[in-house]
mmCIF file of C-alpha atoms in Angstrom:
data_model
loop_
_atom_site.group_PDB
_atom_site.id
_atom_site.type_symbol
_atom_site.label_atom_id
_atom_site.label_comp_id
_atom_site.label_asym_id
_atom_site.label_seq_id
_atom_site.Cartn_x
_atom_site.Cartn_y
_atom_site.Cartn_z
ATOM 1 C CA UNK Q 1240 -12.498 1.309 11.102
ATOM 2 C CA UNK Q 1241 -12.239 0.781 14.830
ATOM 3 C CA UNK Q 1242 -12.909 -2.786 15.815
ATOM 4 C CA UNK Q 1243 -15.257 -1.560 18.550
ATOM 5 C CA UNK Q 1244 -17.238 0.897 16.491
ATOM 6 C CA UNK Q 1245 -20.732 -0.455 17.102
ATOM 7 C CA UNK Q 1246 -22.595 -1.742 20.095
ATOM 8 C CA UNK Q 1247 -22.888 -5.149 18.389
ATOM 9 C CA UNK Q 1248 -19.059 -5.468 18.455
ATOM 10 C CA UNK Q 1249 -19.074 -4.377 22.055
ATOM 11 C CA UNK Q 1250 -21.756 -6.900 22.958
ATOM 12 C CA UNK Q 1251 -19.636 -9.662 21.477
ATOM 13 C CA UNK Q 1252 -16.690 -8.420 23.555
ATOM 14 C CA UNK Q 1253 -18.839 -8.473 26.720
ATOM 15 C CA UNK Q 1254 -19.935 -11.981 25.794
ATOM 16 C CA UNK Q 1255 -16.314 -13.052 25.308
ATOM 17 C CA UNK Q 1256 -15.329 -11.709 28.741
ATOM 18 C CA UNK Q 1257 -18.497 -13.221 30.281
ATOM 19 C CA UNK Q 1258 -19.772 -9.880 31.511
ATOM 20 C CA UNK Q 1259 -23.437 -10.186 32.465
ATOM 21 C CA UNK Q 1260 -25.918 -8.437 34.751
ATOM 22 C CA UNK Q 1261 -24.464 -10.174 37.829
ATOM 23 C CA UNK Q 1262 -21.044 -8.751 36.946
ATOM 24 C CA UNK Q 1263 -22.477 -5.241 36.554
ATOM 25 C CA UNK Q 1264 -24.382 -5.516 39.859
ATOM 26 C CA UNK Q 1265 -21.233 -6.702 41.683
ATOM 27 C CA UNK Q 1266 -19.174 -3.806 40.288
ATOM 28 C CA UNK Q 1267 -21.853 -1.323 41.311
ATOM 29 C CA UNK Q 1268 -21.948 -2.871 44.806
ATOM 30 C CA UNK Q 1269 -18.185 -2.508 45.150
ATOM 31 C CA UNK Q 1270 -18.490 1.024 43.746
ATOM 32 C CA UNK Q 1271 -20.499 2.038 46.823
ATOM 33 C CA UNK Q 1272 -17.523 1.079 49.015
ATOM 34 C CA UNK Q 1273 -15.117 2.939 46.716
ATOM 35 C CA UNK Q 1274 -17.243 6.084 46.599
ATOM 36 C CA UNK Q 1275 -15.751 7.566 49.768
ATOM 37 C CA UNK Q 1276 -12.300 6.083 49.045
ATOM 38 C CA UNK Q 1277 -11.843 7.815 45.719
ATOM 39 C CA UNK Q 1278 -9.556 10.673 46.973
ATOM 40 C CA UNK Q 1279 -7.364 8.087 48.747
ATOM 41 C CA UNK Q 1280 -7.174 5.960 45.576
ATOM 42 C CA UNK Q 1281 -6.126 8.936 43.433
ATOM 43 C CA UNK Q 1282 -3.539 10.162 45.959
ATOM 44 C CA UNK Q 1283 -1.969 6.715 46.421
ATOM 45 C CA UNK Q 1284 -1.929 6.159 42.677
ATOM 46 C CA UNK Q 1285 -0.073 9.465 42.142
ATOM 47 C CA UNK Q 1286 2.315 8.611 44.911
ATOM 48 C CA UNK Q 1287 3.231 5.446 43.018
ATOM 49 C CA UNK Q 1288 3.338 7.214 39.669
ATOM 50 C CA UNK Q 1289 5.619 10.043 40.857
ATOM 51 C CA UNK Q 1290 8.242 7.357 41.433
ATOM 52 C CA UNK Q 1291 8.122 6.069 37.855
ATOM 53 C CA UNK Q 1292 10.368 7.186 34.995
ATOM 54 C CA UNK Q 1293 7.485 8.173 32.683
ATOM 55 C CA UNK Q 1294 5.955 10.527 35.300
ATOM 56 C CA UNK Q 1295 8.327 13.411 34.552
ATOM 57 C CA UNK Q 1296 7.876 12.885 30.813
ATOM 58 C CA UNK Q 1297 4.100 12.992 30.760
ATOM 59 C CA UNK Q 1298 2.807 14.560 33.975
ATOM 60 C CA UNK Q 1299 5.421 17.048 35.140
ATOM 61 C CA UNK Q 1300 3.325 20.244 35.188
ATOM 62 C CA UNK Q 1301 1.196 20.938 38.288
ATOM 63 C CA UNK Q 1302 -1.764 22.155 36.213
ATOM 64 C CA UNK Q 1303 -1.655 19.029 34.087
ATOM 65 C CA UNK Q 1304 -1.526 16.805 37.180
ATOM 66 C CA UNK Q 1305 -4.653 18.419 38.623
ATOM 67 C CA UNK Q 1306 -6.485 17.910 35.319
ATOM 68 C CA UNK Q 1307 -5.363 14.303 34.984
ATOM 69 C CA UNK Q 1308 -6.347 13.567 38.603
ATOM 70 C CA UNK Q 1309 -9.825 14.841 37.883
ATOM 71 C CA UNK Q 1310 -10.023 12.767 34.691
ATOM 72 C CA UNK Q 1311 -8.827 9.714 36.595
ATOM 73 C CA UNK Q 1312 -11.496 10.126 39.258
ATOM 74 C CA UNK Q 1313 -14.194 10.441 36.553
ATOM 75 C CA UNK Q 1314 -12.770 7.331 34.895
ATOM 76 C CA UNK Q 1315 -13.091 5.167 38.007
ATOM 77 C CA UNK Q 1316 -16.485 6.608 38.972
ATOM 78 C CA UNK Q 1317 -17.726 5.792 35.452
ATOM 79 C CA UNK Q 1318 -16.367 2.259 35.825
ATOM 80 C CA UNK Q 1319 -18.190 1.708 39.108
ATOM 81 C CA UNK Q 1320 -21.484 3.115 37.739
ATOM 82 C CA UNK Q 1321 -20.894 0.420 35.108
ATOM 83 C CA UNK Q 1322 -23.386 1.646 32.543
ATOM 84 C CA UNK Q 1323 -21.898 -0.225 29.564
ATOM 85 C CA UNK Q 1324 -23.499 1.791 26.779
ATOM 86 C CA UNK Q 1325 -22.076 3.517 23.716
ATOM 87 C CA UNK Q 1326 -20.916 6.521 25.769
ATOM 88 C CA UNK Q 1327 -18.948 4.250 28.070
ATOM 89 C CA UNK Q 1328 -17.127 2.629 25.152
ATOM 90 C CA UNK Q 1329 -16.573 5.977 23.449
ATOM 91 C CA UNK Q 1330 -14.858 7.312 26.581
ATOM 92 C CA UNK Q 1331 -12.562 4.226 26.658
ATOM 93 C CA UNK Q 1332 -11.768 4.658 22.980
ATOM 94 C CA UNK Q 1333 -10.918 8.313 23.608
ATOM 95 C CA UNK Q 1334 -8.501 7.195 26.284
ATOM 96 C CA UNK Q 1335 -6.787 4.847 23.794
ATOM 97 C CA UNK Q 1336 -6.610 7.689 21.266
ATOM 98 C CA UNK Q 1337 -5.141 10.022 23.879
ATOM 99 C CA UNK Q 1338 -2.475 7.497 24.888
ATOM 100 C CA UNK Q 1339 -1.524 6.944 21.245
ATOM 101 C CA UNK Q 1340 -1.466 10.697 20.655
ATOM 102 C CA UNK Q 1341 0.872 11.492 23.569
ATOM 103 C CA UNK Q 1342 2.901 8.330 22.950
ATOM 104 C CA UNK Q 1343 2.351 6.825 26.401
ATOM 105 C CA UNK Q 1344 4.010 3.386 26.363
ATOM 106 C CA UNK Q 1345 1.654 0.406 26.584
ATOM 107 C CA UNK Q 1346 3.785 -0.979 29.425
ATOM 108 C CA UNK Q 1347 3.122 2.193 31.458
ATOM 109 C CA UNK Q 1348 -0.630 1.814 30.904
ATOM 110 C CA UNK Q 1349 -0.590 -1.856 31.956
ATOM 111 C CA UNK Q 1350 1.491 -1.056 35.034
ATOM 112 C CA UNK Q 1351 -0.915 1.769 35.980
ATOM 113 C CA UNK Q 1352 -3.939 -0.543 35.596
ATOM 114 C CA UNK Q 1353 -2.247 -3.214 37.670
ATOM 115 C CA UNK Q 1354 -1.384 -0.778 40.474
ATOM 116 C CA UNK Q 1355 -4.891 0.739 40.382
ATOM 117 C CA UNK Q 1356 -6.481 -2.707 40.676
ATOM 118 C CA UNK Q 1357 -4.285 -3.564 43.616
ATOM 119 C CA UNK Q 1358 -5.179 -0.261 45.341
ATOM 120 C CA UNK Q 1359 -8.905 -0.736 44.660
ATOM 121 C CA UNK Q 1360 -9.106 -4.369 45.697
ATOM 122 C CA UNK Q 1361 -6.632 -4.358 48.591
ATOM 123 C CA UNK Q 1362 -5.425 -1.022 49.974
ATOM 124 C CA UNK Q 1363 -8.730 0.885 49.682
ATOM 125 C CA UNK Q 1364 -11.008 -2.012 50.643
ATOM 126 C CA UNK Q 1365 -12.689 -1.530 54.043
ATOM 127 C CA UNK Q 1366 -13.404 -5.235 54.676
ATOM 128 C CA UNK Q 1367 -17.160 -4.734 54.901
ATOM 129 C CA UNK Q 1368 -18.162 -7.561 52.535
ATOM 130 C CA UNK Q 1369 -18.421 -11.282 53.234
ATOM 131 C CA UNK Q 1370 -15.592 -13.363 51.789
ATOM 132 C CA UNK Q 1371 -17.759 -14.818 49.002
ATOM 133 C CA UNK Q 1372 -19.248 -11.425 48.085
ATOM 134 C CA UNK Q 1373 -15.793 -9.804 48.138
ATOM 135 C CA UNK Q 1374 -14.504 -12.546 45.835
ATOM 136 C CA UNK Q 1375 -17.454 -12.023 43.445
ATOM 137 C CA UNK Q 1376 -16.911 -8.230 43.435
ATOM 138 C CA UNK Q 1377 -13.161 -8.705 42.933
ATOM 139 C CA UNK Q 1378 -13.739 -10.900 39.865
ATOM 140 C CA UNK Q 1379 -16.337 -8.483 38.466
ATOM 141 C CA UNK Q 1380 -14.091 -5.412 38.841
ATOM 142 C CA UNK Q 1381 -11.238 -7.299 37.156
ATOM 143 C CA UNK Q 1382 -13.496 -8.267 34.253
ATOM 144 C CA UNK Q 1383 -14.535 -4.658 33.652
ATOM 145 C CA UNK Q 1384 -10.897 -3.565 33.885
ATOM 146 C CA UNK Q 1385 -10.032 -6.199 31.252
ATOM 147 C CA UNK Q 1386 -12.833 -4.889 29.073
ATOM 148 C CA UNK Q 1387 -11.446 -1.360 29.392
ATOM 149 C CA UNK Q 1388 -7.901 -2.530 28.708
ATOM 150 C CA UNK Q 1389 -9.006 -4.412 25.583
ATOM 151 C CA UNK Q 1390 -10.789 -1.371 24.139
ATOM 152 C CA UNK Q 1391 -7.970 1.041 25.031
ATOM 153 C CA UNK Q 1392 -5.203 -1.173 23.640
ATOM 154 C CA UNK Q 1393 -7.163 -2.084 20.507
ATOM 155 C CA UNK Q 1394 -7.748 1.615 19.790
ATOM 156 C CA UNK Q 1395 -4.111 2.407 20.596
ATOM 157 C CA UNK Q 1396 -2.880 -0.341 18.254
ATOM 158 C CA UNK Q 1397 -5.140 0.733 15.417
ATOM 159 C CA UNK Q 1398 -3.931 4.321 15.629
ATOM 160 C CA UNK Q 1399 -0.296 3.252 15.754
ATOM 161 C CA UNK Q 1400 -0.826 0.795 12.846
ATOM 162 C CA UNK Q 1401 -2.508 3.539 10.800
ATOM 163 C CA UNK Q 1402 0.374 5.895 11.546
ATOM 164 C CA UNK Q 1403 2.934 3.279 10.483
ATOM 165 C CA UNK Q 1404 0.967 2.525 7.325
ATOM 166 C CA UNK Q 1405 0.838 6.251 6.417
ATOM 167 C CA UNK Q 1406 4.568 6.583 7.049
ATOM 168 C CA UNK Q 1407 5.262 3.485 4.948
ATOM 169 C CA UNK Q 1408 3.184 4.907 2.092
ATOM 170 C CA UNK Q 1409 5.163 8.169 2.256
ATOM 171 C CA UNK Q 1410 8.438 6.266 2.311
ATOM 172 C CA UNK Q 1411 7.390 4.121 -0.655
ATOM 173 C CA UNK Q 1412 6.377 7.230 -2.604
ATOM 174 C CA UNK Q 1413 9.735 8.801 -1.841
ATOM 175 C CA UNK Q 1414 11.609 5.617 -2.702
ATOM 176 C CA UNK Q 1415 10.470 5.618 -6.357
ATOM 177 C CA UNK Q 1416 11.257 9.125 -7.583
ATOM 178 C CA UNK Q 1417 10.711 8.724 -11.329
ATOM 179 C CA UNK Q 1418 12.188 11.890 -12.835
ATOM 180 C CA UNK Q 1419 11.922 13.371 -16.300
ATOM 181 C CA UNK Q 1420 15.598 13.707 -17.209
ATOM 182 C CA UNK Q 1421 15.022 15.104 -20.690
ATOM 183 C CA UNK Q 1422 12.188 15.139 -23.209
ATOM 184 C CA UNK Q 1423 11.153 11.476 -23.629
ATOM 185 C CA UNK Q 1424 13.792 10.253 -21.137
ATOM 186 C CA UNK Q 1425 12.907 9.130 -17.613
ATOM 187 C CA UNK Q 1426 15.327 8.296 -14.819
ATOM 188 C CA UNK Q 1427 14.730 6.201 -11.731
ATOM 189 C CA UNK Q 1428 17.682 5.954 -9.356
ATOM 190 C CA UNK Q 1429 17.086 3.075 -6.952
ATOM 191 C CA UNK Q 1430 18.882 3.032 -3.628
ATOM 192 C CA UNK Q 1431 18.679 0.489 -0.818
ATOM 193 C CA UNK Q 1432 17.006 -2.854 -0.609
ATOM 194 C CA UNK Q 1433 14.420 -3.954 -3.177
ATOM 195 C CA UNK Q 1434 11.820 -6.361 -1.851
ATOM 196 C CA UNK Q 1435 8.741 -7.621 -3.667
ATOM 197 C CA UNK Q 1436 6.427 -4.858 -2.503
ATOM 198 C CA UNK Q 1437 8.947 -2.163 -3.459
ATOM 199 C CA UNK Q 1438 9.508 -3.851 -6.834
ATOM 200 C CA UNK Q 1439 5.735 -3.792 -7.350
ATOM 201 C CA UNK Q 1440 5.623 -0.103 -6.419
ATOM 202 C CA UNK Q 1441 8.519 0.622 -8.827
ATOM 203 C CA UNK Q 1442 6.618 -1.145 -11.620
ATOM 204 C CA UNK Q 1443 3.418 0.770 -10.949
ATOM 205 C CA UNK Q 1444 4.983 4.224 -10.743
ATOM 206 C CA UNK Q 1445 7.354 3.579 -13.675
ATOM 207 C CA UNK Q 1446 4.598 2.403 -16.036
ATOM 208 C CA UNK Q 1447 2.186 5.153 -15.088
ATOM 209 C CA UNK Q 1448 4.904 7.793 -15.659
ATOM 210 C CA UNK Q 1449 5.838 6.219 -18.999
ATOM 211 C CA UNK Q 1450 2.167 6.311 -19.986
ATOM 212 C CA UNK Q 1451 1.728 9.931 -18.860
ATOM 213 C CA UNK Q 1452 4.876 11.269 -20.534
ATOM 214 C CA UNK Q 1453 5.002 8.943 -23.586
ATOM 215 C CA UNK Q 1454 8.678 8.477 -22.753
ATOM 216 C CA UNK Q 1455 10.879 6.568 -25.170
ATOM 217 C CA UNK Q 1456 13.717 5.688 -22.808
ATOM 218 C CA UNK Q 1457 13.618 4.685 -19.162
ATOM 219 C CA UNK Q 1458 16.888 4.546 -17.228
ATOM 220 C CA UNK Q 1459 17.057 2.362 -14.125
ATOM 221 C CA UNK Q 1460 20.140 3.284 -12.184
ATOM 222 C CA UNK Q 1461 20.669 0.516 -9.659
ATOM 223 C CA UNK Q 1462 24.196 1.431 -8.586
ATOM 224 C CA UNK Q 1463 22.791 2.023 -5.090
ATOM 225 C CA UNK Q 1464 21.389 -1.504 -4.833
ATOM 226 C CA UNK Q 1465 23.654 -4.100 -3.306
ATOM 227 C CA UNK Q 1466 21.509 -7.247 -3.315
ATOM 228 C CA UNK Q 1467 18.818 -8.744 -5.525
ATOM 229 C CA UNK Q 1468 17.200 -12.168 -5.293
ATOM 230 C CA UNK Q 1469 15.442 -14.240 -7.969
ATOM 231 C CA UNK Q 1470 12.067 -12.709 -7.309
ATOM 232 C CA UNK Q 1471 13.331 -9.134 -7.519
ATOM 233 C CA UNK Q 1472 15.431 -9.849 -10.620
ATOM 234 C CA UNK Q 1473 12.381 -11.378 -12.290
ATOM 235 C CA UNK Q 1474 10.325 -8.387 -11.278
ATOM 236 C CA UNK Q 1475 12.870 -6.041 -12.861
ATOM 237 C CA UNK Q 1476 12.718 -8.090 -16.064
ATOM 238 C CA UNK Q 1477 8.932 -7.814 -15.949
ATOM 239 C CA UNK Q 1478 9.193 -4.016 -15.712
ATOM 240 C CA UNK Q 1479 11.576 -3.993 -18.687
ATOM 241 C CA UNK Q 1480 9.168 -6.132 -20.778
ATOM 242 C CA UNK Q 1481 6.131 -4.057 -19.777
ATOM 243 C CA UNK Q 1482 7.934 -0.800 -20.614
ATOM 244 C CA UNK Q 1483 8.931 -2.309 -23.959
ATOM 245 C CA UNK Q 1484 5.260 -3.112 -24.650
ATOM 246 C CA UNK Q 1485 4.502 0.547 -24.043
ATOM 247 C CA UNK Q 1486 7.054 1.612 -26.619
ATOM 248 C CA UNK Q 1487 9.698 2.553 -24.086
ATOM 249 C CA UNK Q 1488 13.212 1.170 -24.058
ATOM 250 C CA UNK Q 1489 14.780 0.397 -20.681
ATOM 251 C CA UNK Q 1490 18.437 0.949 -19.899
ATOM 252 C CA UNK Q 1491 19.759 -0.527 -16.678
ATOM 253 C CA UNK Q 1492 22.872 1.140 -15.372
ATOM 254 C CA UNK Q 1493 25.238 0.488 -12.494
ATOM 255 C CA UNK Q 1494 24.837 -3.262 -12.024
ATOM 256 C CA UNK Q 1495 27.366 -4.278 -9.399
ATOM 257 C CA UNK Q 1496 29.588 -7.308 -9.968
ATOM 258 C CA UNK Q 1497 27.683 -9.257 -7.315
ATOM 259 C CA UNK Q 1498 24.285 -8.496 -8.856
ATOM 260 C CA UNK Q 1499 25.567 -9.409 -12.334
ATOM 261 C CA UNK Q 1500 26.869 -12.685 -10.931
ATOM 262 C CA UNK Q 1501 23.588 -13.370 -9.143
ATOM 263 C CA UNK Q 1502 21.551 -12.734 -12.292
ATOM 264 C CA UNK Q 1503 23.733 -15.073 -14.360
ATOM 265 C CA UNK Q 1504 23.772 -17.748 -11.657
ATOM 266 C CA UNK Q 1505 19.999 -17.579 -11.349
ATOM 267 C CA UNK Q 1506 19.738 -18.228 -15.088
ATOM 268 C CA UNK Q 1507 17.556 -15.186 -15.726
ATOM 269 C CA UNK Q 1508 17.054 -14.397 -19.409
ATOM 270 C CA UNK Q 1509 18.892 -11.117 -19.934
ATOM 271 C CA UNK Q 1510 18.575 -11.032 -23.716
ATOM 272 C CA UNK Q 1511 16.076 -8.151 -23.540
ATOM 273 C CA UNK Q 1512 18.178 -6.153 -21.110
ATOM 274 C CA UNK Q 1513 20.229 -3.149 -22.246
ATOM 275 C CA UNK Q 1514 22.869 -2.389 -19.655
ATOM 276 C CA UNK Q 1515 25.559 0.223 -19.221
ATOM 277 C CA UNK Q 1516 28.400 0.398 -16.753
ATOM 278 C CA UNK Q 1517 27.315 3.682 -15.205
ATOM 279 C CA UNK Q 1518 24.679 6.383 -15.319
ATOM 280 C CA UNK Q 1519 26.795 8.601 -17.581
ATOM 281 C CA UNK Q 1520 26.883 5.939 -20.304
ATOM 282 C CA UNK Q 1521 23.161 5.294 -19.859
ATOM 283 C CA UNK Q 1522 22.355 8.977 -20.368
ATOM 284 C CA UNK Q 1523 24.599 9.095 -23.455
ATOM 285 C CA UNK Q 1524 22.842 6.048 -24.927
ATOM 286 C CA UNK Q 1525 19.434 7.520 -24.090
ATOM 287 C CA UNK Q 1526 20.339 10.741 -25.943
ATOM 288 C CA UNK Q 1527 21.335 8.702 -28.987
ATOM 289 C CA UNK Q 1528 18.011 6.812 -28.846
ATOM 290 C CA UNK Q 1529 15.930 10.006 -28.797
ATOM 291 C CA UNK Q 1530 18.167 11.752 -31.357
ATOM 292 C CA UNK Q 1531 19.689 14.358 -29.044
ATOM 293 C CA UNK Q 1532 23.220 15.416 -29.858
ATOM 294 C CA UNK Q 1533 25.244 17.287 -27.254
ATOM 295 C CA UNK Q 1534 28.273 19.322 -28.208
ATOM 296 C CA UNK Q 1535 30.741 21.357 -26.158
ATOM 297 C CA UNK Q 1536 30.943 24.975 -27.197
ATOM 298 C CA UNK B 1331 -13.526 3.941 -42.014
ATOM 299 C CA UNK B 1332 -14.508 0.318 -41.970
ATOM 300 C CA UNK B 1333 -15.804 -1.637 -38.991
ATOM 301 C CA UNK B 1334 -14.886 -5.300 -38.676
ATOM 302 C CA UNK B 1335 -15.388 -7.864 -35.933
ATOM 303 C CA UNK B 1336 -13.282 -6.583 -33.024
ATOM 304 C CA UNK B 1337 -11.731 -3.602 -34.806
ATOM 305 C CA UNK B 1338 -12.126 -0.465 -36.878
ATOM 306 C CA UNK B 1339 -9.821 0.028 -39.892
ATOM 307 C CA UNK B 1340 -8.694 3.424 -41.181
ATOM 308 C CA UNK B 1341 -6.402 4.130 -44.091
ATOM 309 C CA UNK B 1342 -3.980 7.061 -44.076
ATOM 310 C CA UNK B 1343 -1.248 7.388 -46.725
ATOM 311 C CA UNK B 1344 0.989 4.361 -46.224
ATOM 312 C CA UNK B 1345 -0.775 3.272 -43.054
ATOM 313 C CA UNK B 1346 -3.563 0.883 -42.335
ATOM 314 C CA UNK B 1347 -4.565 1.874 -38.801
ATOM 315 C CA UNK B 1348 -6.368 -0.925 -37.022
ATOM 316 C CA UNK B 1349 -8.076 0.263 -33.830
ATOM 317 C CA UNK B 1350 -8.804 -2.751 -31.695
ATOM 318 C CA UNK B 1351 -11.883 -2.986 -29.478
ATOM 319 C CA UNK B 1352 -11.854 -3.107 -25.683
ATOM 320 C CA UNK B 1353 -12.104 -6.858 -25.287
ATOM 321 C CA UNK B 1354 -10.214 -9.039 -27.736
ATOM 322 C CA UNK B 1355 -10.486 -12.797 -28.110
ATOM 323 C CA UNK B 1356 -8.588 -15.302 -30.224
ATOM 324 C CA UNK B 1357 -11.781 -15.771 -32.249
ATOM 325 C CA UNK B 1358 -12.287 -12.062 -32.923
ATOM 326 C CA UNK B 1359 -8.616 -11.715 -33.947
ATOM 327 C CA UNK B 1360 -8.970 -14.706 -36.303
ATOM 328 C CA UNK B 1361 -12.109 -13.178 -37.764
ATOM 329 C CA UNK B 1362 -10.523 -9.775 -38.386
ATOM 330 C CA UNK B 1363 -7.277 -11.301 -39.746
ATOM 331 C CA UNK B 1364 -8.746 -12.123 -43.168
ATOM 332 C CA UNK B 1365 -10.118 -8.612 -43.603
ATOM 333 C CA UNK B 1366 -6.878 -6.963 -42.494
ATOM 334 C CA UNK B 1367 -4.611 -9.154 -44.646
ATOM 335 C CA UNK B 1368 -6.988 -8.767 -47.603
ATOM 336 C CA UNK B 1369 -6.911 -4.997 -47.222
ATOM 337 C CA UNK B 1370 -3.096 -4.953 -46.968
ATOM 338 C CA UNK B 1371 -2.812 -7.050 -50.137
ATOM 339 C CA UNK B 1372 -5.251 -4.892 -52.043
ATOM 340 C CA UNK B 1373 -3.987 -1.429 -51.109
ATOM 341 C CA UNK B 1374 -0.233 -1.995 -50.713
ATOM 342 C CA UNK B 1375 -0.037 -0.277 -47.300
ATOM 343 C CA UNK B 1376 3.516 -0.105 -45.943
ATOM 344 C CA UNK B 1377 2.540 -0.154 -42.300
ATOM 345 C CA UNK B 1378 -0.087 -2.046 -40.329
ATOM 346 C CA UNK B 1379 -0.526 0.013 -37.186
ATOM 347 C CA UNK B 1380 -2.401 -1.763 -34.392
ATOM 348 C CA UNK B 1381 -3.871 0.761 -31.969
ATOM 349 C CA UNK B 1382 -4.412 -0.908 -28.593
ATOM 350 C CA UNK B 1383 -5.368 2.194 -26.614
ATOM 351 C CA UNK B 1384 -8.939 0.938 -26.081
ATOM 352 C CA UNK B 1385 -7.935 -2.595 -25.124
ATOM 353 C CA UNK B 1386 -8.373 -3.260 -21.428
ATOM 354 C CA UNK B 1387 -8.073 -7.017 -21.309
ATOM 355 C CA UNK B 1388 -5.945 -9.503 -23.191
ATOM 356 C CA UNK B 1389 -4.377 -12.806 -22.228
ATOM 357 C CA UNK B 1390 -1.279 -14.460 -23.705
ATOM 358 C CA UNK B 1391 -3.363 -16.467 -26.231
ATOM 359 C CA UNK B 1392 -4.952 -13.264 -27.564
ATOM 360 C CA UNK B 1393 -1.541 -11.581 -27.631
ATOM 361 C CA UNK B 1394 0.020 -14.550 -29.466
ATOM 362 C CA UNK B 1395 -2.820 -14.408 -32.015
ATOM 363 C CA UNK B 1396 -2.065 -10.708 -32.540
ATOM 364 C CA UNK B 1397 1.674 -11.408 -32.916
ATOM 365 C CA UNK B 1398 0.861 -14.179 -35.373
ATOM 366 C CA UNK B 1399 -1.275 -11.757 -37.420
ATOM 367 C CA UNK B 1400 1.602 -9.245 -37.345
ATOM 368 C CA UNK B 1401 4.024 -11.932 -38.568
ATOM 369 C CA UNK B 1402 1.748 -12.758 -41.517
ATOM 370 C CA UNK B 1403 1.562 -9.058 -42.406
ATOM 371 C CA UNK B 1404 5.374 -8.911 -42.207
ATOM 372 C CA UNK B 1405 5.680 -11.828 -44.658
ATOM 373 C CA UNK B 1406 3.581 -9.781 -47.077
ATOM 374 C CA UNK B 1407 6.162 -6.996 -46.926
ATOM 375 C CA UNK B 1408 4.167 -4.833 -44.524
ATOM 376 C CA UNK B 1409 5.788 -3.478 -41.346
ATOM 377 C CA UNK B 1410 3.608 -4.314 -38.350
ATOM 378 C CA UNK B 1411 3.605 -1.722 -35.600
ATOM 379 C CA UNK B 1412 1.775 -1.558 -32.274
ATOM 380 C CA UNK B 1413 0.851 1.451 -30.155
ATOM 381 C CA UNK B 1414 -1.142 2.556 -27.139
ATOM 382 C CA UNK B 1415 -0.668 -0.226 -24.573
ATOM 383 C CA UNK B 1416 -2.204 0.812 -21.260
ATOM 384 C CA UNK B 1417 0.121 0.429 -18.220
ATOM 385 C CA UNK B 1418 -2.161 -2.166 -16.599
ATOM 386 C CA UNK B 1419 -2.336 -4.252 -19.770
ATOM 387 C CA UNK B 1420 1.433 -4.004 -20.315
ATOM 388 C CA UNK B 1421 2.069 -5.021 -16.694
ATOM 389 C CA UNK B 1422 -0.335 -7.963 -16.939
ATOM 390 C CA UNK B 1423 1.162 -9.219 -20.216
ATOM 391 C CA UNK B 1424 4.735 -8.758 -18.943
ATOM 392 C CA UNK B 1425 3.814 -10.755 -15.839
ATOM 393 C CA UNK B 1426 2.602 -13.530 -18.135
ATOM 394 C CA UNK B 1427 5.950 -13.439 -19.947
ATOM 395 C CA UNK B 1428 4.862 -11.627 -23.120
ATOM 396 C CA UNK B 1429 7.321 -9.392 -24.979
ATOM 397 C CA UNK B 1430 7.484 -7.411 -28.201
ATOM 398 C CA UNK B 1431 8.858 -10.247 -30.434
ATOM 399 C CA UNK B 1432 10.904 -7.611 -32.256
ATOM 400 C CA UNK B 1433 7.823 -5.693 -33.402
ATOM 401 C CA UNK B 1434 8.162 -1.920 -33.107
ATOM 402 C CA UNK B 1435 5.941 -0.525 -30.361
ATOM 403 C CA UNK B 1436 5.178 3.157 -29.776
ATOM 404 C CA UNK B 1437 3.537 5.051 -26.932
ATOM 405 C CA UNK B 1438 0.574 6.110 -29.072
ATOM 406 C CA UNK B 1439 -0.667 6.332 -32.660
ATOM 407 C CA UNK B 1440 0.431 9.958 -33.140
ATOM 408 C CA UNK B 1441 4.021 9.190 -32.115
ATOM 409 C CA UNK B 1442 4.069 6.048 -34.259
ATOM 410 C CA UNK B 1443 2.932 7.915 -37.383
ATOM 411 C CA UNK B 1444 5.300 10.818 -36.747
ATOM 412 C CA UNK B 1445 8.280 8.478 -36.221
ATOM 413 C CA UNK B 1446 7.538 6.242 -39.183
ATOM 414 C CA UNK B 1447 6.923 9.110 -41.566
ATOM 415 C CA UNK B 1448 10.117 10.900 -40.544
#
């Protein structure tokens, strides 16, 4: 769920940034000055942006530029109206979603906000306010910009985090391909690095497949694993014991010399472990265990 | 079919099939032990088949009590056999360091009977 889903969350954010009615009034006051300066602001902003490296990547087409310019003008007008209701926050969230969707770098967004602020508070300012009022308006506009930035970046981060989490889940699912090798024989080739979370995933998918297929032999081929630590070795032993409790014998094949040495040095009890030098021997042993006899014609 | 504290006992040829209830305790295992051992002594069953397919929760004390019961059956010349461990229960017991103690374990009751009768 988005952190800024409800108005209550948004109120707490306003409270944190010390945005009150005085702030809103100051922004609206400054907005009256900016009203006639809006075309100048947009043009100067695009002048700056056309010089940046991300411009050609994201805003190269003329039609797109015109649309984005219009959206930008609406954005700043909305900010200066400063009606901080649900619609306002929804529009800022949409902006965060859009940036995440097109993959606009966060640094580009921060740079754009910084340049916009400088244009609004310096270049486009007509000098019509007293020094103290200008200072108050300046602080108020910056606060609202910080509010916007917080919502946009929070939304951006949540979308990116969700994307990474989905990708991780897919990778984990792909990294434990428990395969039915033969009736009552399962094979899990493990490649790469085993950490605790992967070991946990291996245990879960192995046991559920053993339960579903009533397999009698489970072959772990770890010839593609180069390193194990105590925790992972213990986790593998746990999987072997759990499989045994489910009536399934585990055969571990392809232990490298370094892993074998590590296991012995760590003093892990290997008495319940059936090992073979390679996958071929493991398959042969598995066939014997389930009573399959293979003959060449 | 006979219902005891914590289990239901069924007899089939050489088998005494003991279906254990969802939640086992050391006390309920102790209570059913006398009935099970008495039945084994009386009817000369060759196999005591513990069906754990309904058991959702068991700690190492409960499991040790079950192993101890199996050992006593073994001393009476009966082959103790277990079947039907759920993946979650097997994972939990393995995490606590439990293992089969050399007792034959099968995926389910059907497979156990088929294998032992073969």
